[in-house]
Short mmCIF file of C-alpha atoms and ligand atoms in Angstrom, two decimals:
data_model
loop_
_atom_site.label_atom_id
_atom_site.label_comp_id
_atom_site.label_asym_id
_atom_site.label_seq_id
_atom_site.Cartn_x
_atom_site.Cartn_y
_atom_site.Cartn_z
CA MET A 1339 -21.95 10.53 38.32
CA LYS A 1340 -24.97 8.20 37.86
CA GLY A 1341 -26.91 11.14 35.82
CA ASP A 1342 -23.94 12.10 34.14
CA ALA A 1343 -23.48 8.39 33.08
CA GLY A 1344 -26.87 8.51 31.39
CA THR A 1345 -25.96 11.66 29.61
CA LEU A 1346 -23.01 9.85 28.17
CA ALA A 1347 -24.74 6.45 27.56
CA ALA A 1348 -27.08 8.26 25.15
CA GLU A 1349 -24.12 9.30 23.08
CA VAL A 1350 -22.14 5.90 22.90
CA GLU A 1351 -23.29 2.84 21.42
CA GLY A 1352 -21.68 0.29 23.81
CA PRO A 1353 -22.24 -0.07 27.48
CA VAL A 1354 -21.79 2.51 29.98
CA LEU A 1355 -21.14 0.75 33.19
CA LEU A 1356 -21.01 1.90 36.73
CA PRO A 1357 -19.74 0.18 40.20
CA GLY A 1358 -22.22 -2.04 41.66
CA SER A 1359 -23.94 -2.76 38.22
CA SER A 1360 -23.66 -6.51 37.40
CA ARG A 1361 -21.39 -6.18 34.17
CA TYR A 1362 -19.20 -3.68 35.77
CA ASP A 1363 -16.56 -6.31 36.68
CA ASP A 1364 -16.46 -8.54 33.63
CA GLU A 1365 -15.80 -5.22 31.71
CA ARG A 1366 -12.86 -4.05 33.74
CA ALA A 1367 -11.14 -7.66 33.84
CA GLY A 1368 -8.28 -8.39 32.16
CA PHE A 1369 -5.43 -10.92 31.62
CA GLN A 1370 -3.56 -9.53 34.37
CA ALA A 1371 -5.49 -10.89 37.63
CA GLY A 1372 -3.00 -9.52 40.47
CA PHE A 1373 -5.01 -6.09 40.05
CA ARG A 1374 -7.22 -4.02 37.91
CA HIS A 1375 -8.72 -1.06 36.99
CA ARG A 1376 -11.50 0.17 39.30
CA PRO A 1377 -12.96 3.26 37.61
CA ALA A 1378 -15.65 5.11 38.54
CA LEU A 1379 -17.24 4.43 34.99
CA VAL A 1380 -16.46 2.28 32.26
CA VAL A 1381 -17.13 2.35 28.57
CA GLY A 1382 -17.31 -0.52 26.40
CA ALA A 1383 -16.27 1.36 23.10
CA THR A 1384 -17.44 -0.44 20.02
CA ARG A 1385 -16.57 2.66 17.45
CA PRO A 1386 -14.41 5.73 17.29
CA GLU A 1387 -17.12 7.89 18.37
CA ASP A 1388 -17.92 5.85 21.76
CA VAL A 1389 -14.19 6.68 22.38
CA ARG A 1390 -14.39 10.49 21.47
CA ALA A 1391 -17.77 10.88 23.68
CA ALA A 1392 -15.95 8.95 26.85
CA VAL A 1393 -12.72 11.29 26.16
CA ARG A 1394 -14.42 14.50 25.94
CA PHE A 1395 -16.85 13.22 28.85
CA ALA A 1396 -13.53 13.00 31.08
CA ALA A 1397 -12.03 16.03 29.44
CA GLU A 1398 -14.98 18.16 30.70
CA ARG A 1399 -14.56 17.01 34.30
CA ARG A 1400 -10.50 16.57 34.37
CA LEU A 1401 -10.93 13.03 35.18
CA PRO A 1402 -8.19 10.59 34.41
CA VAL A 1403 -8.59 8.08 31.38
CA ALA A 1404 -7.28 4.75 30.92
CA VAL A 1405 -7.91 2.23 28.15
CA GLN A 1406 -7.65 -1.17 28.18
CA SER A 1407 -7.63 -4.13 25.50
CA THR A 1408 -6.77 -7.19 26.53
CA GLY A 1409 -4.98 -6.22 30.08
CA HIS A 1410 -1.73 -7.79 29.49
CA GLY A 1411 0.00 -4.86 30.16
CA ILE A 1412 -1.71 -2.93 32.91
CA VAL A 1413 0.68 -1.04 34.97
CA THR A 1414 -1.23 1.74 36.87
CA ALA A 1415 -4.74 1.04 37.63
CA LEU A 1416 -7.60 3.77 38.27
CA ASN A 1417 -8.60 3.61 41.91
CA GLY A 1418 -12.40 4.69 42.27
CA GLU A 1419 -12.00 7.40 39.63
CA GLY A 1420 -12.06 8.40 36.18
CA VAL A 1421 -13.09 6.57 33.02
CA LEU A 1422 -11.81 3.25 31.79
CA ILE A 1423 -12.13 2.93 27.76
CA THR A 1424 -12.32 -1.03 27.00
CA THR A 1425 -11.68 -1.43 23.31
CA ARG A 1426 -12.52 -5.47 23.03
CA ARG A 1427 -15.36 -4.64 20.94
CA MET A 1428 -13.72 -2.70 18.17
CA LYS A 1429 -12.51 -5.83 16.03
CA THR A 1430 -12.41 -4.13 12.42
CA LEU A 1431 -9.32 -5.45 10.40
CA THR A 1432 -8.45 -5.01 7.17
CA VAL A 1433 -5.52 -6.74 5.34
CA ASP A 1434 -4.60 -4.65 1.91
CA PRO A 1435 -2.26 -7.41 0.32
CA ASP A 1436 -1.00 -5.07 -2.45
CA ALA A 1437 0.30 -2.39 -0.16
CA GLY A 1438 1.58 -5.20 2.57
CA THR A 1439 -0.32 -3.34 5.18
CA VAL A 1440 -2.66 -4.01 8.11
CA THR A 1441 -5.46 -1.58 9.31
CA ALA A 1442 -6.59 -2.91 13.00
CA GLN A 1443 -9.00 -1.21 15.13
CA ALA A 1444 -7.88 -1.24 18.81
CA GLY A 1445 -9.61 -4.38 19.96
CA VAL A 1446 -8.19 -6.63 17.40
CA LEU A 1447 -5.27 -9.13 18.92
CA TRP A 1448 -2.24 -10.62 17.05
CA GLY A 1449 -3.61 -14.18 16.38
CA GLU A 1450 -6.20 -12.20 14.18
CA VAL A 1451 -3.93 -10.62 12.20
CA VAL A 1452 -1.45 -13.70 11.61
CA GLU A 1453 -4.75 -15.85 10.86
CA ARG A 1454 -5.84 -12.96 8.33
CA SER A 1455 -2.63 -12.28 6.84
CA ALA A 1456 -1.57 -15.74 6.12
CA PRO A 1457 -3.54 -16.43 3.12
CA HIS A 1458 -1.73 -13.65 1.18
CA GLY A 1459 1.51 -14.72 2.00
CA LEU A 1460 2.31 -12.28 4.78
CA ALA A 1461 2.85 -11.90 8.45
CA PRO A 1462 2.89 -9.33 11.31
CA VAL A 1463 5.65 -8.23 13.28
CA ASN A 1464 4.14 -9.97 16.44
CA GLY A 1465 5.66 -11.01 19.73
CA SER A 1466 5.54 -13.97 21.90
CA ALA A 1467 2.09 -14.31 22.61
CA LEU A 1468 -0.90 -14.38 20.09
CA GLY A 1469 -3.77 -13.04 22.74
CA ILE A 1470 -2.07 -9.60 23.00
CA GLY A 1471 -3.28 -6.36 21.81
CA VAL A 1472 -2.37 -5.02 18.40
CA VAL A 1473 -2.55 -1.51 19.62
CA GLY A 1474 -1.20 -1.68 23.18
CA TYR A 1475 2.13 -3.83 21.75
CA LEU A 1476 2.72 -1.06 19.24
CA LEU A 1477 2.70 1.73 21.34
CA GLY A 1478 5.22 0.09 23.85
CA GLY A 1479 7.68 -0.86 21.05
CA GLY A 1480 6.92 -4.42 20.35
CA THR A 1481 10.00 -6.73 20.82
CA GLY A 1482 9.09 -8.97 18.12
CA LEU A 1483 9.54 -13.05 17.55
CA LEU A 1484 11.86 -12.02 14.64
CA GLY A 1485 13.16 -8.57 16.04
CA ARG A 1486 16.83 -9.24 15.01
CA ARG A 1487 15.63 -9.29 11.43
CA THR A 1488 12.84 -6.67 11.52
CA GLY A 1489 13.53 -4.17 14.47
CA TYR A 1490 11.00 -2.89 16.62
CA ALA A 1491 7.13 -3.37 15.66
CA SER A 1492 6.59 0.20 16.36
CA ASP A 1493 9.01 1.39 13.54
CA HIS A 1494 6.48 -0.45 10.87
CA VAL A 1495 3.50 1.55 11.99
CA ARG A 1496 2.51 3.67 9.24
CA ALA A 1497 -0.71 5.50 10.74
CA LEU A 1498 -2.52 5.72 13.75
CA ASP A 1499 -6.22 7.18 14.51
CA VAL A 1500 -5.96 8.38 17.76
CA VAL A 1501 -8.55 10.64 19.93
CA THR A 1502 -6.38 13.01 21.93
CA ALA A 1503 -7.25 14.78 25.38
CA ASP A 1504 -8.91 17.64 23.20
CA GLY A 1505 -11.66 15.22 22.13
CA VAL A 1506 -10.32 15.27 18.35
CA LEU A 1507 -10.07 12.26 16.11
CA ARG A 1508 -6.74 12.45 14.21
CA HIS A 1509 -5.15 10.81 11.49
CA VAL A 1510 -1.75 10.91 12.45
CA THR A 1511 1.07 9.93 9.82
CA ALA A 1512 4.84 11.04 9.72
CA GLU A 1513 3.37 13.90 7.39
CA SER A 1514 0.53 15.07 9.24
CA GLU A 1515 1.57 15.21 12.97
CA PRO A 1516 5.34 14.15 12.74
CA ASP A 1517 6.20 14.64 16.75
CA LEU A 1518 2.92 12.86 17.97
CA PHE A 1519 3.60 10.05 15.17
CA TRP A 1520 7.22 9.78 16.73
CA ALA A 1521 5.70 10.19 20.21
CA LEU A 1522 2.88 7.11 19.72
CA ARG A 1523 5.49 4.51 18.59
CA GLY A 1524 7.24 3.57 21.66
CA GLY A 1525 5.82 6.27 24.24
CA GLY A 1526 2.90 3.82 25.55
CA GLY A 1527 -0.34 5.17 26.21
CA ASN A 1528 0.53 8.79 27.18
CA PHE A 1529 -1.24 10.62 24.07
CA GLY A 1530 -4.74 9.71 23.67
CA ALA A 1531 -6.85 6.73 22.66
CA VAL A 1532 -5.97 4.91 19.64
CA THR A 1533 -9.06 3.77 17.85
CA ALA A 1534 -6.70 1.86 14.89
CA VAL A 1535 -3.62 1.38 13.62
CA GLU A 1536 -2.04 0.69 10.12
CA THR A 1537 1.17 -1.30 9.94
CA ALA A 1538 3.40 -3.08 7.54
CA LEU A 1539 3.31 -7.00 7.11
CA MET A 1540 6.26 -8.87 5.76
CA PRO A 1541 6.16 -11.28 3.26
CA LEU A 1542 6.74 -14.77 5.07
CA THR A 1543 4.82 -18.12 5.22
CA ARG A 1544 7.27 -20.42 7.10
CA LEU A 1545 9.54 -20.51 10.00
CA TYR A 1546 12.13 -23.14 11.32
CA GLY A 1547 11.34 -22.50 14.89
CA GLY A 1548 9.71 -24.29 18.35
CA SER A 1549 10.44 -24.67 22.01
CA LEU A 1550 13.36 -26.54 23.21
CA HIS A 1551 13.22 -27.47 26.93
CA LEU A 1552 16.52 -28.62 28.57
CA ALA A 1553 17.13 -29.95 32.13
CA ALA A 1554 18.62 -27.21 33.99
CA ASP A 1555 20.65 -29.05 37.03
CA ARG A 1556 23.51 -26.56 36.13
CA PRO A 1557 21.58 -23.57 35.46
CA LEU A 1558 24.68 -21.05 35.16
CA ASP A 1559 26.55 -23.19 32.82
CA LEU A 1560 23.34 -23.26 30.38
CA LEU A 1561 23.37 -19.36 30.69
CA LEU A 1562 26.97 -19.21 29.70
CA ALA A 1563 26.46 -21.54 26.94
CA TYR A 1564 23.45 -19.10 25.41
CA ARG A 1565 25.75 -16.28 25.79
CA ALA A 1566 28.45 -17.84 23.78
CA TRP A 1567 25.95 -19.63 21.34
CA THR A 1568 24.22 -16.08 20.87
CA SER A 1569 27.37 -14.30 19.84
CA THR A 1570 27.75 -16.60 16.75
CA LEU A 1571 23.93 -15.91 15.23
CA PRO A 1572 22.72 -14.46 12.00
CA ASP A 1573 20.27 -11.42 12.04
CA GLU A 1574 17.67 -14.01 10.66
CA LEU A 1575 17.66 -16.26 13.93
CA THR A 1576 16.01 -14.47 17.19
CA SER A 1577 15.96 -16.43 20.45
CA SER A 1578 15.10 -16.31 24.08
CA LEU A 1579 16.06 -18.56 27.00
CA CYS A 1580 13.94 -18.68 30.00
CA LEU A 1581 14.79 -20.50 33.43
CA MET A 1582 11.72 -21.65 35.74
CA ALA A 1583 9.92 -24.15 36.96
CA CYS A 1584 7.65 -25.79 34.53
CA PRO A 1585 4.55 -24.28 35.26
CA PRO A 1586 1.36 -26.54 35.11
CA TRP A 1587 -0.20 -24.86 31.94
CA PRO A 1588 -2.63 -27.03 29.72
CA ASN A 1589 -0.02 -26.07 27.02
CA VAL A 1590 3.10 -27.11 29.07
CA PRO A 1591 3.13 -31.16 28.79
CA GLU A 1592 2.46 -32.92 32.14
CA PRO A 1593 5.76 -34.21 32.53
CA LEU A 1594 7.49 -30.88 33.03
CA HIS A 1595 5.16 -29.63 35.12
CA GLY A 1596 7.30 -28.31 38.33
CA ARG A 1597 10.59 -29.47 36.57
CA TYR A 1598 13.36 -26.55 36.85
CA ALA A 1599 14.54 -26.16 33.13
CA ALA A 1600 15.72 -24.00 30.37
CA HIS A 1601 13.09 -22.80 27.82
CA ILE A 1602 14.79 -21.64 24.80
CA ARG A 1603 12.64 -20.07 21.95
CA ILE A 1604 13.67 -20.30 18.59
CA ALA A 1605 12.52 -18.58 15.66
CA PHE A 1606 14.80 -18.63 12.19
CA THR A 1607 13.89 -17.38 9.14
CA GLY A 1608 16.29 -19.07 6.71
CA SER A 1609 16.10 -22.82 5.53
CA ALA A 1610 15.33 -25.92 7.89
CA GLU A 1611 18.57 -27.40 7.02
CA GLU A 1612 20.41 -24.01 8.09
CA GLY A 1613 18.36 -23.70 11.46
CA GLU A 1614 18.99 -27.53 12.27
CA ARG A 1615 22.92 -26.70 11.86
CA LEU A 1616 22.35 -23.55 13.94
CA VAL A 1617 20.68 -25.30 16.56
CA ALA A 1618 22.63 -28.21 17.28
CA PRO A 1619 24.99 -26.79 19.68
CA LEU A 1620 22.22 -26.02 21.87
CA ARG A 1621 20.44 -29.68 21.26
CA ALA A 1622 24.05 -30.97 22.27
CA LEU A 1623 24.24 -29.49 25.64
CA GLY A 1624 22.27 -31.93 27.62
CA PRO A 1625 19.37 -33.87 28.19
CA ARG A 1626 16.11 -32.59 26.35
CA LEU A 1627 12.81 -32.58 28.15
CA LEU A 1628 11.01 -31.37 24.92
CA ASP A 1629 12.19 -30.31 21.53
CA THR A 1630 9.40 -29.03 19.28
CA VAL A 1631 11.89 -26.96 16.93
CA ARG A 1632 11.02 -27.78 13.55
CA GLU A 1633 9.94 -26.30 10.14
CA MET A 1634 6.56 -24.69 10.88
CA PRO A 1635 4.04 -22.58 9.45
CA TYR A 1636 3.68 -19.03 10.48
CA THR A 1637 0.46 -19.49 11.87
CA ARG A 1638 2.00 -21.79 14.54
CA VAL A 1639 4.04 -19.04 15.94
CA GLY A 1640 2.16 -19.08 19.00
CA ASP A 1641 3.56 -22.60 19.80
CA ILE A 1642 7.25 -20.97 20.23
CA TYR A 1643 6.56 -19.47 23.97
CA ARG A 1644 3.72 -21.37 24.95
CA ASP A 1645 2.46 -18.34 26.80
CA PRO A 1646 -0.31 -18.98 29.17
CA HIS A 1647 -3.98 -18.39 27.87
CA ALA A 1648 -5.52 -18.01 31.40
CA PRO A 1649 -5.63 -14.67 33.29
CA HIS A 1650 -3.39 -15.05 36.21
CA ALA A 1651 -1.48 -12.66 38.51
CA TYR A 1652 2.24 -11.82 37.56
CA PHE A 1653 4.86 -9.08 38.80
CA GLY A 1654 8.04 -7.97 37.37
CA GLY A 1655 10.22 -5.81 35.29
CA ASN A 1656 13.08 -5.82 33.13
CA VAL A 1657 16.92 -4.23 32.47
CA LEU A 1658 18.55 -3.93 29.12
CA LEU A 1659 22.15 -4.91 29.07
CA ARG A 1660 24.94 -3.99 26.75
CA ALA A 1661 26.56 -7.31 27.68
CA LEU A 1662 25.69 -10.71 29.73
CA ASP A 1663 28.64 -10.51 32.24
CA PRO A 1664 29.10 -14.11 33.51
CA THR A 1665 30.11 -13.20 37.17
CA ALA A 1666 26.76 -11.32 37.50
CA LEU A 1667 24.81 -13.96 35.66
CA GLY A 1668 26.09 -16.35 38.71
CA THR A 1669 24.24 -13.84 41.27
CA VAL A 1670 21.26 -13.78 39.01
CA VAL A 1671 21.33 -17.70 39.04
CA ASP A 1672 22.21 -17.31 43.06
CA VAL A 1673 19.22 -14.87 43.78
CA ALA A 1674 16.75 -15.46 41.36
CA GLY A 1675 17.45 -19.54 40.69
CA PRO A 1676 15.70 -22.64 41.72
CA GLY A 1677 16.88 -22.00 45.13
CA ALA A 1678 15.26 -18.17 45.22
CA ALA A 1679 13.19 -17.33 48.27
CA VAL A 1680 10.15 -16.44 46.00
CA PRO A 1681 9.77 -18.29 42.84
CA CYS A 1682 11.18 -16.47 39.61
CA SER A 1683 11.64 -17.03 36.07
CA ILE A 1684 14.76 -15.49 34.35
CA GLU A 1685 14.16 -14.46 30.91
CA ILE A 1686 16.97 -13.44 28.61
CA ARG A 1687 15.85 -12.25 25.20
CA HIS A 1688 18.69 -11.90 22.76
CA LEU A 1689 18.50 -8.03 20.99
CA GLY A 1690 21.08 -6.40 18.60
CA GLY A 1691 20.59 -7.24 15.12
CA ALA A 1692 17.78 -5.03 13.21
CA PHE A 1693 16.81 -3.62 16.94
CA ALA A 1694 19.74 -1.88 17.24
CA ARG A 1695 20.00 -0.50 13.71
CA PRO A 1696 19.73 3.28 13.13
CA SER A 1697 16.45 3.67 11.13
CA PRO A 1698 15.43 7.23 9.96
CA ASP A 1699 11.54 6.40 10.64
CA ARG A 1700 12.63 5.47 14.31
CA GLY A 1701 9.69 6.20 17.09
CA ALA A 1702 10.39 6.73 20.34
CA VAL A 1703 11.59 3.10 21.58
CA GLY A 1704 14.30 3.99 24.35
CA THR A 1705 17.67 2.40 24.21
CA ARG A 1706 18.29 0.33 20.97
CA ASP A 1707 21.83 -0.52 21.28
CA ALA A 1708 21.17 -3.04 23.97
CA ALA A 1709 22.36 -6.65 23.40
CA TYR A 1710 20.10 -8.47 25.55
CA MET A 1711 17.22 -7.94 27.71
CA LEU A 1712 16.68 -9.69 30.97
CA ARG A 1713 13.15 -10.12 32.79
CA VAL A 1714 12.64 -11.40 36.11
CA MET A 1715 8.99 -12.42 36.89
CA THR A 1716 6.83 -13.70 39.38
CA GLY A 1717 3.82 -15.33 39.01
CA GLY A 1718 0.62 -16.10 40.80
CA ALA A 1719 -0.95 -15.12 44.46
CA ALA A 1720 1.11 -16.87 46.22
CA ALA A 1721 4.10 -14.67 45.78
CA PRO A 1722 2.99 -11.28 46.23
CA PRO A 1723 4.88 -8.45 44.93
CA ALA A 1724 6.06 -7.34 48.63
CA ALA A 1725 8.16 -10.33 48.76
CA ALA A 1726 9.20 -10.67 45.25
CA ARG A 1727 10.36 -7.14 44.98
CA PRO A 1728 13.47 -7.33 46.95
CA VAL A 1729 14.30 -10.69 45.32
CA HIS A 1730 14.07 -8.77 41.82
CA ARG A 1731 16.04 -5.60 43.30
CA GLN A 1732 18.96 -7.94 43.95
CA VAL A 1733 18.81 -9.10 40.16
CA TYR A 1734 18.68 -5.75 38.80
CA ASP A 1735 21.42 -4.30 41.57
CA ALA A 1736 23.75 -7.25 40.09
CA LEU A 1737 23.38 -6.37 36.68
CA GLU A 1738 23.57 -2.60 37.13
CA PRO A 1739 27.08 -1.84 35.74
CA TRP A 1740 25.86 -3.36 32.50
CA THR A 1741 22.54 -2.10 32.42
CA VAL A 1742 21.67 0.72 29.51
CA GLY A 1743 17.66 1.36 30.19
CA ARG A 1744 14.52 -0.84 30.30
CA SER A 1745 12.04 -1.58 27.87
CA LEU A 1746 8.60 -0.48 28.26
CA ASN A 1747 6.34 -3.08 27.47
CA SER A 1748 8.40 -5.69 29.69
CA VAL A 1749 7.55 -3.38 32.71
CA TYR A 1750 5.01 -4.94 34.88
CA HIS A 1751 2.92 -4.62 37.77
CA ASP A 1752 5.36 -3.84 40.91
CA GLY A 1753 3.08 -3.71 43.78
CA GLY A 1754 2.26 0.17 43.06
CA PRO A 1755 2.24 2.83 40.44
CA LEU A 1756 5.23 3.44 38.24
CA SER A 1757 7.63 6.24 39.57
CA PRO A 1758 8.38 9.15 37.07
CA GLU A 1759 12.16 8.23 37.79
CA HIS A 1760 11.15 4.57 36.46
CA VAL A 1761 9.49 5.85 33.69
CA ARG A 1762 12.23 8.21 32.49
CA GLU A 1763 14.47 5.01 32.52
CA LEU A 1764 12.55 3.69 29.89
CA PHE A 1765 13.94 6.40 27.28
CA ALA A 1766 16.81 8.11 25.70
CA ALA A 1767 17.27 11.31 27.79
CA GLY A 1768 17.04 13.46 25.18
CA ASP A 1769 13.86 11.47 23.74
CA TYR A 1770 12.42 11.66 27.27
CA GLU A 1771 12.77 15.68 26.96
CA ARG A 1772 11.00 15.43 23.42
CA LEU A 1773 8.39 13.29 24.80
CA ARG A 1774 7.34 15.71 27.48
CA ARG A 1775 7.04 18.46 24.94
CA VAL A 1776 4.66 16.03 22.97
CA LYS A 1777 2.61 15.19 26.11
CA THR A 1778 2.39 19.31 27.19
CA LEU A 1779 1.19 20.03 23.72
CA TYR A 1780 -1.69 16.87 23.33
CA ASP A 1781 -2.66 16.08 26.85
CA PRO A 1782 -1.45 19.25 29.39
CA HIS A 1783 -3.95 18.30 32.06
CA ASN A 1784 -2.45 14.53 31.86
CA LEU A 1785 -5.63 12.99 31.64
CA PHE A 1786 -4.03 9.91 30.06
CA ARG A 1787 -1.78 9.06 32.81
CA SER A 1788 -2.93 5.62 34.19
CA THR A 1789 -0.05 4.48 32.08
CA HIS A 1790 3.74 4.53 31.99
CA ASN A 1791 3.10 8.31 32.75
CA ILE A 1792 5.28 10.85 30.84
CA LEU A 1793 4.56 13.93 32.93
CA PRO A 1794 3.61 17.06 30.89
CA GLN A 1795 5.87 19.81 31.50
CA PRO A 1796 4.52 22.15 34.34
CA SER A 1797 2.59 25.26 33.14
CA ASP A 1798 4.02 28.47 34.17
C1 FAD B 2525 2.36 -12.89 28.51
C2 FAD B 2525 2.75 -12.07 27.62
C3 FAD B 2525 3.67 -12.38 26.48
C4 FAD B 2525 4.34 -11.00 25.98
N1 FAD B 2525 5.20 -11.01 25.15
C5 FAD B 2525 5.71 -10.02 24.49
C6 FAD B 2525 6.60 -9.61 23.60
O1 FAD B 2525 6.96 -10.56 22.70
N2 FAD B 2525 6.99 -8.70 23.21
C7 FAD B 2525 6.78 -7.19 23.44
O2 FAD B 2525 6.77 -6.47 23.33
N3 FAD B 2525 5.85 -7.32 24.66
C8 FAD B 2525 5.32 -8.82 24.96
N4 FAD B 2525 4.22 -8.50 26.23
C9 FAD B 2525 3.88 -7.39 26.91
C10 FAD B 2525 2.79 -6.75 25.89
O3 FAD B 2525 2.94 -6.49 24.54
C11 FAD B 2525 2.20 -5.25 26.65
O4 FAD B 2525 1.81 -5.73 28.12
C12 FAD B 2525 1.25 -4.46 26.06
O5 FAD B 2525 0.89 -3.27 26.45
C13 FAD B 2525 0.05 -5.15 25.96
O6 FAD B 2525 -0.94 -4.58 25.16
P1 FAD B 2525 -2.56 -5.29 25.34
O7 FAD B 2525 -3.32 -3.96 24.57
O8 FAD B 2525 -2.77 -6.65 25.05
O9 FAD B 2525 -2.88 -4.94 27.25
P2 FAD B 2525 -3.73 -3.68 27.69
O10 FAD B 2525 -3.07 -4.42 29.15
O11 FAD B 2525 -5.14 -3.90 27.65
O12 FAD B 2525 -3.27 -2.29 27.60
C14 FAD B 2525 -1.76 -2.09 27.94
C15 FAD B 2525 -1.40 -0.85 27.79
O13 FAD B 2525 -1.58 -0.04 26.76
C16 FAD B 2525 -2.05 1.09 26.42
N5 FAD B 2525 -3.16 0.86 25.35
C17 FAD B 2525 -3.58 -0.01 24.90
N6 FAD B 2525 -4.66 0.07 24.06
C18 FAD B 2525 -4.67 1.26 23.98
C19 FAD B 2525 -5.29 2.30 23.14
N7 FAD B 2525 -6.23 1.96 22.07
N8 FAD B 2525 -4.88 3.77 23.15
C20 FAD B 2525 -4.27 4.06 24.19
N9 FAD B 2525 -3.38 3.16 24.82
C21 FAD B 2525 -3.88 1.83 24.93
C22 FAD B 2525 -2.66 1.38 27.85
O14 FAD B 2525 -1.50 2.09 28.44
C23 FAD B 2525 -2.81 0.14 28.63
O15 FAD B 2525 -2.54 0.16 30.08
C24 FAD B 2525 3.75 -9.56 26.77
C25 FAD B 2525 2.94 -9.67 28.19
C26 FAD B 2525 2.51 -10.59 28.12
C27 FAD B 2525 1.83 -10.59 29.52
#
């Protein structure tokens, strides 16, 4: 590999690093600290030509290729083989205020788009954490902060530049390559290495939103109250509730550290007055440990979820539910609540609204008609996946009768590679077969398999 790496290094502008070199470990590191890629070679791409060279290099040798921007969403790691392309140096970002769009290279983060869009009175369809990569999030659908109003973020994508397994850099739009365009918007990192994406922005400068922490001595009562509350809401309000022992993160106030609480996150695009009225029933539920729900500029949306900034280990997954059944919720709290055998967070995201609305431009995002997503997560090295998995499994089993699918972006490390059955559950049945056809066409040798891997059809 050493001589080969020299040939590749002569073609690319960014670093080409082998195991044992001093910068190799830094280059492959990401936000997920529980595990990481261990490639035979890593290319720190600085431009689309670097990505092309790296893909061609891998294709000629039939090596697997993985792409990493921030490492928030790694699910299957390269393990001693293959080529990892890191995109964090690809930072070109252009806002077109007249068209209401942004074009972002593969290393751009949502926080950067928020900052650059705001002076034009525009905002992106980002998710909870501003440190997430634009491309990785959009490839997985994107369950946004305002998703009940905007629908899935990937439905707003206008064009993608992608290097497919044949080494060709394609500008993919609904007109140029409709099947690939459809598959890239929800089908994950299966179809090539994306170098840039163009996506729509929305005219928005402000929100009524923030974090509400309630003492959760009776967690089931809070879940049931949240369930009732969400049935009354307009699509302009998107929210979630997370039950957990508050982590000792710098962005969580110290008095909350270790305290078991319900963290309710609110994002409402209507007036502050109307927002106060809508949130009042939650505020009446019990002692408020922290309440930052307020009128805010869109540039402060990172405050709503208070997601961690520092890399750490986390394991978990999700189910999409057609309803929240009170008895099943009781079991979920018994299994994964404050008395759980391993520490868990239980997050319920309210879907419906525009998430569920049919759209002619829709991409490959799976089950759209779910009413809620429920995620179970365990963080930190103290609770390895082998201990967490049986607890999470009990939660999913209890919810099985109401489960209609799983959301790709919220599938995290589960202690091993994702099984083909698990990947299949991320998509509607007909969509999965269509995705396989697209995969077969653009990546017949399955180079891009170090992801939520859609298998190409076998060649006869
Ligand atoms: C704290 C936290 C909060 C989150 N909040 C939300 C949320 O609100 N809504 C939501 O929908 N999701 C959310 N996610 C999930 C997140 O959107 C996914 O994990 C997403 O894949 C992360 O993208 P990334 O580029 O930052 O991460 P990476 O780990 O760098 O990439 C994830 C995967 O995307 C693919 N990929 C990335 N870049 C490329 C590329 N250029 N070309 C081809 N494939 C590529 C690869 O398969 C890669 O393994 C959250 C995750 C975390 C950890």
